[in-house]
Amino acid sequence: MPLVSMGPMLRRARADGYGIAAYNMIDFNSAKSIISGAAELSAPVIVQVSVKTVKHWGYAHVATWVRMLAEDAPVPVALHLDHCTDIDVIRRCIDAGWTSVMFDGSALPFAENLEKSSLVYGLTETAGVGLEAEIGAIGGVEDDKVVNDDQSRLADYDECLRFVAAMPNLAVFAPAIGTAHGFYKGEAKIAYDLLERITKAIDTPIALHGGTGLTDEQFTRCISLGCGKVNISTMHKRLFIDGFVGLKAERPKLEEPLPFLAAQHDAMKGDVMACIRTFGSAGRAAEAAHAA
Ligand SMILES: [Zn+2]
């Protein structure tokens, strides 16, 4: 199918109580593993890319890979830009064919975050692509951004309402609710009460950042409370490396490269499929495509 925009399919997911997996791709093989895992389970999926990865490969290359893989797949695929603070990068992604972008103004004071997010909202609405925007401060390490424990900050409820009211067609809203990027040191402390208050007041689907390391119960509870988009990055990166070097450890004399790529692909795809099953989006491709 042609690439789709994530907003309508996320609204459908939230309304029907399931979550759509949003994986951070690394290269062509990784994008292929994400889309083939979704295709095998007839699930909608979001392929998202960090700013660092886009700059590494180039805008046109990333967009072309994902568009070609999506066109060959029988499931709806969205191409999304993850955490971005640079409006110029956002413009270039929109021009290159991304179907949604995230503007991350969470490091800014609320009024400035609202002002800049609203400006990007104007751009995305004009271009017909989706926008994800964040408030509060999600802890951990994402790309080059480090938010220490003492700097992480839950989203403020009243600010959430003002923020979303200013952007009624926001594709997905990312309030900080206690999850963190990277591997958790202990168990994640999710502010379910805050999440529930937010989702009782607004219909916009919520993005769950920092998905790696959450338990099935935590995923299920967050999804039932309105998290329509579930981000997985750290585990995918781990399997990208382990899938490759694991085979070398097993078969040190192997010199042919393609089996390494296959081992890497299969390790990543297995995790994609396990998450899709947990999030409840297996078999939802047709309804998501219809919504899109
Ligand atoms: Zn994130």
Short mmCIF file of N, CA and C and ligand atoms in Angstrom, two decimals, residues 83 142 181 209 231, ligand 1:
data_model
loop_
_atom_site.label_atom_id
_atom_site.label_comp_id
_atom_site.label_asym_id
_atom_site.label_seq_id
_atom_site.Cartn_x
_atom_site.Cartn_y
_atom_site.Cartn_z
N HIS A 83 11.38 12.29 17.89
CA HIS A 83 11.88 13.50 18.58
C HIS A 83 12.73 14.46 17.74
N GLU A 142 17.86 9.49 24.50
CA GLU A 142 17.26 9.29 23.19
C GLU A 142 18.10 10.08 22.20
N HIS A 181 13.33 6.64 28.27
CA HIS A 181 14.06 6.05 27.14
C HIS A 181 15.23 5.21 27.64
N HIS A 209 6.05 6.63 25.17
CA HIS A 209 7.49 6.59 24.87
C HIS A 209 8.18 5.67 25.87
N ASN A 231 6.00 3.19 21.43
CA ASN A 231 7.34 3.34 20.83
C ASN A 231 8.31 2.29 21.35
ZN ZN B 1 10.65 9.00 22.78
#
